[in-house]
Amino acid sequence: MSEPLGVERLLALDRQHVWHPYGPMPGRRDPLVVESASGVRLRLAEPVHGVRELVDGMASWWSALHGYNHPVLNEAARDQLDRMSHVMFGGLTHEPAVRLAARLVEIAPEGLEHVFLADSGSVSVEVAVKMCLQYWRSSGRPEKRRLMTWRGGYHGDTWMPMSVCDPVGGMHGLWSGLLPEQVFADAPPAGFGAEEDPAYAEHLRALLERHAGELAAVVVEPVVQNAGGMRFHSPAYLRLLRRLCDEHDVLLVFDEIATGFGRTGALFAADHAGVAPDVMCVGKALTGGYLTMAAALCTSRVAEGISRGEVPVLAHGPTFMGNPLAAAVANASVDLLLAQDWAGEVKRIEAGLREGLAPAASLPGVRDVRVLGAIGAVELEHPLDAAGMAAATEAAVRAGVWLRPFGRLVYTMPPFVTGDGDVARICRAVCAATAAASRP
């Protein structure tokens, strides 16, 4: 076994070789070095600002529902590792993947009967789009090849998902003119509990009607637009989209990668609206944050339509599709979630976030404070620059919490196992980070 690297050597090699997400190369600021994690705490390799452990307010980009080093998930991983870590999925199958597919169908909105296992959330959106495009080609209507979405969304960093991310405020404006040109509606009116706005409903109806002949699908994040700004909207617009798509023969895709598995207070955000899409993507929390895996679920209509075509197979095949190790942990994670009062835990966290984040509303530079389920967000009046982001992050670390502010947001999406004391601590850190970010 190799000798461990010291922190100084590790960071030197990191600067020299490692390209971190959404960062320059080489990096301008050293990342924090995590040596271990347990429960909701990250243990740093050395103290930073006098702090050695951080409460994770991000759940590792919203995936670690059960926290870290969970004995049930550890046991599932070890047990499967002793059997086999991987085997190709082409021409072969295995129990962990079959059990997972059946479990997802059981808990998903009604009608989603078929499961394509993918490598990551963004890839699952690629697969969902490919399903829709191939469905219409197989149906003899290849002209239905565009996508419609609403502004403010984010669906991943691979090619087709980038094309339905917000074209102006999103991070993918660099590729305008190269990405496929999709149809964009205005962002849905804010407010989870708001009544349906008749003017906005007419806007959606008119736009979908105008483009129906060329639209393969409408693709949206239901209830919460996550990386696009943590904006909440009424489930009424999901019901409206379902009606409009049915009327105009357009498929409906829900991207539940961030919202699935209870994050918004319903098992899937679609459940708030009582509707089912034609295709649904899940990921992130699917494996409890242990391994990368995602899935695209579709209806029999979509699957059978593709199978009747000139190319009667879905033309996609990731090397690590259906990875047994990831599937085994995903089964354990889903079972662990559903065996407990997850809805009660999310409500408890929601109450703590509402109380703890309320003082942020009176801080200078704050535009809005909003909470839904286990999501809490403070929106600033102006976007964070590099200095503001660094100041906000440092303030959170000094408060003993790991946060990752971006854009106009200082936000948290903690693990569901976060105790009341740690929820309060996270809220204090969010307020401290917000105050630091607003200082001149």
C-alpha positions as a printed NumPy array, in Angstrom:
array([[  0.   ,   0.   ,   0.   ],
       [  1.328,   3.433,  -0.911],
       [  2.406,   5.785,   1.818],
       [ -0.19 ,   8.523,   2.423],
       [  0.556,  11.92 ,   0.968],
       [  1.033,  14.766,   3.378],
       [ -1.399,  17.66 ,   3.032],
       [  1.191,  20.001,   1.544],
       [  2.286,  17.448,  -1.091],
       [ -1.308,  16.483,  -1.844],
       [ -2.314,  20.081,  -2.494],
       [  0.761,  20.663,  -4.655],
       [ -0.165,  17.676,  -6.836],
       [ -3.796,  18.819,  -6.853],
       [ -2.796,  22.241,  -8.178],
       [ -0.569,  20.666, -10.792],
       [ -2.822,  17.921, -12.126],
       [ -6.426,  17.972, -10.886],
       [ -9.088,  19.954, -12.702],
       [-11.977,  20.56 , -10.307],
       [-15.584,  21.146, -11.441],
       [-16.41 ,  24.66 , -12.613],
       [-12.869,  25.776, -11.846],
       [ -9.846,  27.048, -13.742],
       [ -6.716,  25.017, -14.381],
       [ -4.603,  25.449, -12.359],
       [ -6.906,  26.317,  -9.475],
       [ -6.639,  29.714,  -7.822],
       [ -7.635,  28.561,  -4.351],
       [ -6.735,  25.33 ,  -2.625],
       [ -9.691,  23.064,  -1.877],
       [-10.188,  21.699,   1.615],
       [ -8.73 ,  18.218,   2.075],
       [-11.214,  15.699,   3.511],
       [ -9.644,  12.626,   5.106],
       [-12.843,  10.882,   6.231],
       [-16.572,  11.344,   6.697],
       [-19.148,   9.913,   9.075],
       [-22.76 ,  10.77 ,   9.774],
       [-23.174,  14.37 ,   8.622],
       [-19.579,  15.393,   9.336],
       [-16.573,  15.79 ,   7.086],
       [-13.228,  15.431,   8.877],
       [-10.495,  17.587,   7.404],
       [ -6.915,  16.412,   7.072],
       [ -5.815,  19.46 ,   9.034],
       [ -7.658,  22.3  ,  10.794],
       [ -8.838,  25.247,   8.702],
       [ -9.577,  28.458,  10.61 ],
       [ -9.285,  26.342,  13.735],
       [-11.989,  23.922,  12.546],
       [-11.288,  20.219,  11.971],
       [-14.833,  18.906,  11.357],
       [-17.557,  20.404,   9.173],
       [-21.26 ,  19.631,   9.173],
       [-22.089,  18.946,   5.536],
       [-24.902,  21.281,   4.509],
       [-24.718,  20.095,   0.892],
       [-25.166,  16.291,   1.225],
       [-22.409,  15.974,  -1.382],
       [-24.325,  17.879,  -4.04 ],
       [-27.666,  16.621,  -2.68 ],
       [-26.904,  12.905,  -2.931],
       [-25.93 ,  11.691,   0.57 ],
       [-29.443,  11.342,   2.02 ],
       [-28.327,   9.004,   4.793],
       [-25.072,  10.773,   5.575],
       [-21.663,   9.125,   5.338],
       [-20.27 ,   5.748,   6.338],
       [-23.732,   4.339,   6.966],
       [-23.499,   0.737,   8.246],
       [-26.396,  -0.528,   6.104],
       [-24.959,   0.893,   2.881],
       [-21.447,  -0.187,   3.821],
       [-22.669,  -3.752,   4.355],
       [-24.491,  -3.761,   1.007],
       [-21.347,  -2.588,  -0.769],
       [-19.093,  -5.133,   0.97 ],
       [-21.507,  -7.989,   0.337],
       [-21.786,  -7.179,  -3.357],
       [-18.032,  -6.621,  -3.677],
       [-17.487, -10.192,  -2.501],
       [-19.815, -11.43 ,  -5.257],
       [-18.772,  -9.226,  -8.204],
       [-18.074,  -5.545,  -8.626],
       [-19.036,  -5.371, -12.296],
       [-20.114,  -7.354, -15.306],
       [-21.208,  -6.029, -18.702],
       [-24.971,  -5.545, -19.089],
       [-25.098,  -6.398, -22.79 ],
       [-26.416,  -9.95 , -23.043],
       [-26.073, -10.479, -19.291],
       [-28.142,  -9.5  , -16.29 ],
       [-27.926,  -9.827, -12.507],
       [-30.104,  -9.602,  -9.437],
       [-29.076,  -6.163,  -8.079],
       [-30.016,  -4.382, -11.322],
       [-33.254,  -6.331, -11.795],
       [-34.317,  -5.715,  -8.196],
       [-33.516,  -2.019,  -8.545],
       [-35.508,  -1.627, -11.758],
       [-38.513,  -3.38 , -10.208],
       [-38.238,  -1.246,  -7.062],
       [-38.11 ,   1.993,  -9.044],
       [-41.175,   1.005, -11.059],
       [-42.981,   0.17 ,  -7.813],
       [-42.403,   3.602,  -6.245],
       [-42.409,   5.838,  -9.339],
       [-45.503,   7.661, -10.625],
       [-47.967,   5.308, -12.267],
       [-47.258,   4.16 , -15.809],
       [-43.469,   4.323, -15.727],
       [-42.801,   0.651, -16.369],
       [-39.376,   0.422, -18.011],
       [-35.982,   1.411, -16.626],
       [-32.755,   2.272, -18.433],
       [-29.838,   2.437, -15.995],
       [-27.242,   5.091, -16.778],
       [-23.949,   6.384, -15.422],
       [-24.924,   9.835, -14.185],
       [-27.805,  12.263, -14.012],
       [-26.754,  14.194, -17.085],
       [-26.434,  10.959, -19.059],
       [-29.909,   9.912, -17.946],
       [-31.248,  13.151, -19.457],
       [-29.345,  12.349, -22.663],
       [-31.034,   8.948, -22.651],
       [-34.452,  10.479, -21.98 ],
       [-34.065,  12.867, -24.904],
       [-32.844,  10.044, -27.117],
       [-35.9  ,   7.993, -26.102],
       [-38.207,  10.818, -27.167],
       [-36.445,  11.532, -30.451],
       [-36.251,   7.854, -31.369],
       [-39.898,   7.336, -30.432],
       [-41.025,   9.9  , -32.979],
       [-38.643,   8.618, -35.663],
       [-39.964,   5.13 , -35.077],
       [-43.493,   6.523, -35.357],
       [-42.765,   7.997, -38.789],
       [-42.611,  11.599, -37.554],
       [-38.922,  12.569, -37.649],
       [-39.857,  16.256, -37.9  ],
       [-40.694,  16.135, -34.177],
       [-37.101,  16.703, -33.084],
       [-37.042,  19.853, -30.924],
       [-37.462,  20.196, -27.187],
       [-39.402,  22.74 , -25.183],
       [-38.579,  23.837, -21.665],
       [-38.867,  26.895, -19.494],
       [-36.131,  29.335, -18.62 ],
       [-34.244,  29.014, -15.356],
       [-33.617,  25.286, -15.702],
       [-30.527,  23.121, -15.424],
       [-30.309,  19.538, -16.685],
       [-26.618,  18.664, -16.799],
       [-23.374,  19.357, -18.581],
       [-23.469,  16.897, -21.488],
       [-24.594,  18.036, -24.929],
       [-28.361,  17.671, -25.198],
       [-28.995,  18.507, -21.524],
       [-27.01 ,  21.714, -22.017],
       [-29.388,  22.684, -24.81 ],
       [-32.333,  22.826, -22.371],
       [-30.463,  24.654, -19.607],
       [-31.223,  28.352, -19.265],
       [-29.757,  29.942, -22.429],
       [-29.003,  33.324, -20.839],
       [-28.429,  32.998, -17.108],
       [-27.052,  29.455, -17.222],
       [-23.428,  28.385, -17.372],
       [-23.603,  27.078, -20.925],
       [-23.921,  30.341, -22.863],
       [-20.45 ,  29.608, -24.203],
       [-22.017,  27.074, -26.551],
       [-24.787,  29.239, -28.028],
       [-24.844,  28.818, -31.771],
       [-23.482,  25.283, -31.488],
       [-26.092,  23.606, -29.312],
       [-29.407,  22.567, -30.858],
       [-31.839,  25.474, -30.668],
       [-34.741,  24.574, -28.443],
       [-38.022,  26.299, -27.598],
       [-37.968,  28.292, -24.342],
       [-40.971,  29.459, -22.368],
       [-40.653,  32.105, -19.677],
       [-39.686,  30.815, -16.248],
       [-42.702,  29.656, -14.24 ],
       [-44.033,  32.177, -11.698],
       [-42.4  ,  31.763,  -8.316],
       [-44.113,  30.236,  -5.318],
       [-44.84 ,  26.598,  -4.503],
       [-48.18 ,  27.54 ,  -2.971],
       [-49.143,  30.138,  -5.583],
       [-52.31 ,  29.873,  -7.643],
       [-51.964,  29.177, -11.35 ],
       [-51.395,  32.43 , -13.232],
       [-53.876,  32.54 , -16.168],
       [-51.567,  34.734, -18.264],
       [-48.655,  32.337, -17.803],
       [-50.888,  29.343, -18.512],
       [-51.929,  30.992, -21.781],
       [-48.261,  31.673, -22.576],
       [-47.426,  27.972, -22.191],
       [-50.483,  26.892, -24.147],
       [-49.798,  29.235, -27.064],
       [-46.119,  28.333, -27.279],
       [-46.738,  24.597, -27.178],
       [-49.554,  24.845, -29.702],
       [-47.387,  26.905, -32.086],
       [-44.508,  24.411, -32.01 ],
       [-46.375,  21.126, -31.464],
       [-45.635,  19.839, -34.96 ],
       [-41.874,  19.977, -34.365],
       [-41.731,  19.173, -30.641],
       [-40.589,  15.77 , -29.475],
       [-40.917,  16.559, -25.779],
       [-41.245,  19.12 , -23.028],
       [-38.429,  18.719, -20.48 ],
       [-38.669,  20.38 , -17.042],
       [-37.539,  20.076, -13.44 ],
       [-40.77 ,  19.603, -11.486],
       [-41.527,  21.976,  -8.586],
       [-37.905,  23.055,  -7.992],
       [-35.487,  24.516, -10.519],
       [-32.345,  23.519,  -8.711],
       [-28.935,  24.615, -10.025],
       [-30.727,  27.238, -12.117],
       [-31.515,  29.21 ,  -8.958],
       [-33.401,  27.087,  -6.391],
       [-36.681,  28.539,  -7.65 ],
       [-39.924,  26.897,  -6.477],
       [-43.077,  26.853,  -8.61 ],
       [-46.612,  25.61 ,  -8.235],
       [-47.404,  21.958,  -9.039],
       [-50.343,  23.375, -11.007],
       [-47.978,  24.026, -13.919],
       [-47.045,  20.343, -14.043],
       [-50.714,  19.428, -14.348],
       [-51.074,  22.058, -17.063],
       [-48.095,  20.703, -18.995],
       [-49.495,  17.184, -18.762],
       [-52.813,  18.34 , -20.265],
       [-51.155,  20.4  , -22.986],
       [-48.753,  17.623, -23.97 ],
       [-51.632,  15.152, -24.222],
       [-53.684,  17.587, -26.31 ],
       [-50.847,  18.285, -28.752],
       [-49.211,  14.851, -28.924],
       [-45.946,  15.831, -27.256],
       [-44.044,  13.71 , -24.73 ],
       [-43.409,  15.025, -21.217],
       [-40.102,  14.485, -19.389],
       [-39.549,  15.235, -15.698],
       [-35.975,  15.643, -14.511],
       [-36.176,  14.413, -10.901],
       [-32.433,  13.965, -10.469],
       [-32.288,  16.503,  -7.648],
       [-35.902,  16.386,  -6.432],
       [-36.404,  12.614,  -6.263],
       [-36.372,  10.497,  -3.097],
       [-38.136,  12.917,  -0.802],
       [-36.127,  16.116,  -1.074],
       [-39.194,  18.346,  -1.658],
       [-41.409,  16.598,   0.898],
       [-42.965,  14.177,  -1.608],
       [-41.202,  11.001,  -2.707],
       [-41.037,  12.479,  -6.209],
       [-41.865,  16.08 ,  -7.011],
       [-44.401,  14.858,  -9.578],
       [-46.41 ,  13.48 ,  -6.656],
       [-47.199,  17.036,  -5.551],
       [-49.126,  17.428,  -8.804],
       [-50.592,  13.945,  -8.991],
       [-49.407,  13.465, -12.57 ],
       [-46.955,  11.144, -14.297],
       [-44.575,  12.053, -17.112],
       [-43.793,   9.869, -20.131],
       [-40.142,   9.749, -19.096],
       [-38.596,  10.473, -15.691],
       [-34.926,  10.823, -14.767],
       [-33.545,  10.021, -11.318],
       [-30.012,  10.096,  -9.949],
       [-28.   ,  11.799,  -7.19 ],
       [-29.634,  10.295,  -4.072],
       [-30.359,   7.007,  -5.867],
       [-27.304,   5.344,  -4.297],
       [-27.278,   7.48 ,  -1.165],
       [-24.227,   9.287,  -2.497],
       [-22.035,   6.172,  -2.529],
       [-21.561,   5.505,  -6.248],
       [-22.547,   7.136,  -9.494],
       [-25.756,   5.77 , -10.991],
       [-28.899,   7.218, -12.551],
       [-31.927,   5.958, -14.434],
       [-34.42 ,   7.001, -17.077],
       [-37.862,   5.456, -16.596],
       [-40.424,   5.47 , -19.391],
       [-43.933,   4.31 , -20.213],
       [-44.82 ,   1.278, -22.296],
       [-45.994,   3.667, -25.016],
       [-42.477,   5.039, -25.398],
       [-40.717,   1.667, -25.145],
       [-43.072,  -0.097, -27.552],
       [-42.953,   2.812, -29.978],
       [-39.176,   2.601, -30.197],
       [-39.308,  -1.175, -30.556],
       [-41.592,  -0.885, -33.616],
       [-39.123,   1.295, -35.484],
       [-36.626,   0.63 , -38.257],
       [-33.963,   0.46 , -35.532],
       [-35.946,  -1.434, -32.89 ],
       [-33.499,  -0.888, -30.033],
       [-32.629,   2.101, -27.88 ],
       [-29.291,   3.132, -29.344],
       [-27.404,   3.68 , -26.115],
       [-25.116,   1.376, -24.144],
       [-22.835,   2.674, -21.38 ],
       [-19.952,   0.367, -20.485],
       [-20.823,   0.488, -16.799],
       [-24.585,   0.347, -17.286],
       [-26.312,  -1.534, -14.475],
       [-23.127,  -1.74 , -12.416],
       [-23.846,  -4.42 ,  -9.753],
       [-22.02 ,  -2.588,  -6.971],
       [-23.934,   0.653,  -7.553],
       [-27.227,  -1.222,  -8.003],
       [-26.766,  -3.132,  -4.739],
       [-26.086,   0.055,  -2.804],
       [-29.014,   1.774,  -4.532],
       [-31.337,  -1.035,  -3.444],
       [-30.116,  -0.688,   0.129],
       [-30.457,   3.093,   0.027],
       [-34.014,   3.059,  -1.32 ],
       [-35.057,   0.37 ,   1.169],
       [-33.438,   2.302,   4.023],
       [-35.279,   5.469,   3.022],
       [-38.69 ,   3.835,   2.698],
       [-38.351,   1.816,   5.901],
       [-38.284,   4.972,   7.991],
       [-40.524,   8.006,   8.413],
       [-38.635,   9.945,   5.749],
       [-41.516,  12.38 ,   5.258],
       [-41.483,  13.194,   8.974],
       [-37.73 ,  13.752,   8.888],
       [-38.037,  16.086,   5.917],
       [-40.818,  18.029,   7.677],
       [-38.628,  18.299,  10.767],
       [-35.744,  19.666,   8.734],
       [-38.109,  22.011,   6.876],
       [-39.345,  23.449,  10.181],
       [-35.768,  23.93 ,  11.367],
       [-34.761,  25.639,   8.147],
       [-37.754,  27.99 ,   8.251],
       [-36.947,  29.043,  11.796],
       [-33.186,  29.206,  11.378],
       [-33.095,  31.029,   8.05 ],
       [-35.75 ,  33.617,   8.933],
       [-33.137,  36.107,  10.282],
       [-31.431,  36.124,   6.885],
       [-34.374,  38.042,   5.425],
       [-33.282,  41.181,   7.296],
       [-29.639,  41.013,   6.188],
       [-28.356,  43.608,   3.699],
       [-28.35 ,  42.505,   0.085],
       [-30.913,  39.716,   0.527],
       [-33.7  ,  39.468,  -2.039],
       [-35.555,  36.416,  -0.763],
       [-35.444,  33.525,   1.709],
       [-37.319,  30.369,   0.786],
       [-37.69 ,  26.837,   2.116],
       [-39.347,  23.741,   0.688],
       [-38.87 ,  20.29 ,   2.182],
       [-35.193,  19.798,   2.994],
       [-34.123,  22.737,   0.812],
       [-33.298,  26.17 ,   2.193],
       [-32.108,  29.052,   0.029],
       [-31.132,  32.662,   0.55 ],
       [-31.195,  34.631,  -2.692],
       [-29.005,  37.72 ,  -2.933],
       [-29.742,  40.857,  -4.893],
       [-26.498,  40.524,  -6.858],
       [-24.481,  37.508,  -8.028],
       [-21.458,  36.464,  -6.016],
       [-18.126,  37.238,  -7.593],
       [-15.061,  35.115,  -6.813],
       [-14.193,  37.218,  -3.77 ],
       [-17.765,  37.083,  -2.455],
       [-17.955,  33.336,  -2.907],
       [-14.636,  32.89 ,  -1.088],
       [-15.787,  35.136,   1.766],
       [-19.097,  33.29 ,   2.086],
       [-17.403,  29.88 ,   2.061],
       [-14.851,  30.957,   4.666],
       [-17.58 ,  32.336,   6.936],
       [-19.434,  29.021,   6.75 ],
       [-16.264,  27.06 ,   7.511],
       [-15.555,  29.261,  10.527],
       [-19.074,  28.374,  11.685],
       [-18.222,  24.679,  11.279],
       [-20.309,  24.004,   8.158],
       [-19.558,  23.114,   4.555],
       [-21.616,  25.131,   2.045],
       [-21.092,  25.773,  -1.663],
       [-22.638,  29.15 ,  -2.59 ],
       [-23.09 ,  29.968,  -6.269],
       [-24.656,  32.643,  -8.421],
       [-27.034,  34.652,  -6.223],
       [-27.503,  31.827,  -3.735],
       [-26.325,  30.746,  -0.332],
       [-28.279,  27.55 ,   0.189],
       [-28.399,  24.182,   1.925],
       [-29.768,  20.719,   1.118],
       [-28.609,  18.66 ,   4.114],
       [-28.767,  14.887,   4.613],
       [-32.079,  13.675,   6.017],
       [-30.278,  12.337,   9.1  ],
       [-29.154,  15.831,  10.132],
       [-30.209,  16.417,  13.749],
       [-31.994,  19.535,  14.973],
       [-28.842,  20.981,  16.522],
       [-26.918,  20.573,  13.289],
       [-29.804,  22.018,  11.247],
       [-29.639,  25.093,  13.485],
       [-25.876,  25.21 ,  13.04 ],
       [-26.26 ,  25.047,   9.266],
       [-28.737,  27.916,   9.381],
       [-26.344,  30.046,  11.428],
       [-23.64 ,  29.289,   8.884],
       [-25.917,  30.261,   5.988],
       [-26.654,  33.57 ,   7.716],
       [-22.958,  34.145,   8.411],
       [-22.049,  33.325,   4.827],
       [-24.778,  35.636,   3.54 ],
       [-23.55 ,  38.488,   5.715],
       [-19.954,  37.913,   4.591],
       [-20.936,  37.822,   0.937],
       [-22.768,  41.149,   1.239],
       [-19.875,  43.077,   2.795],
       [-18.193,  45.565,   0.46 ]])
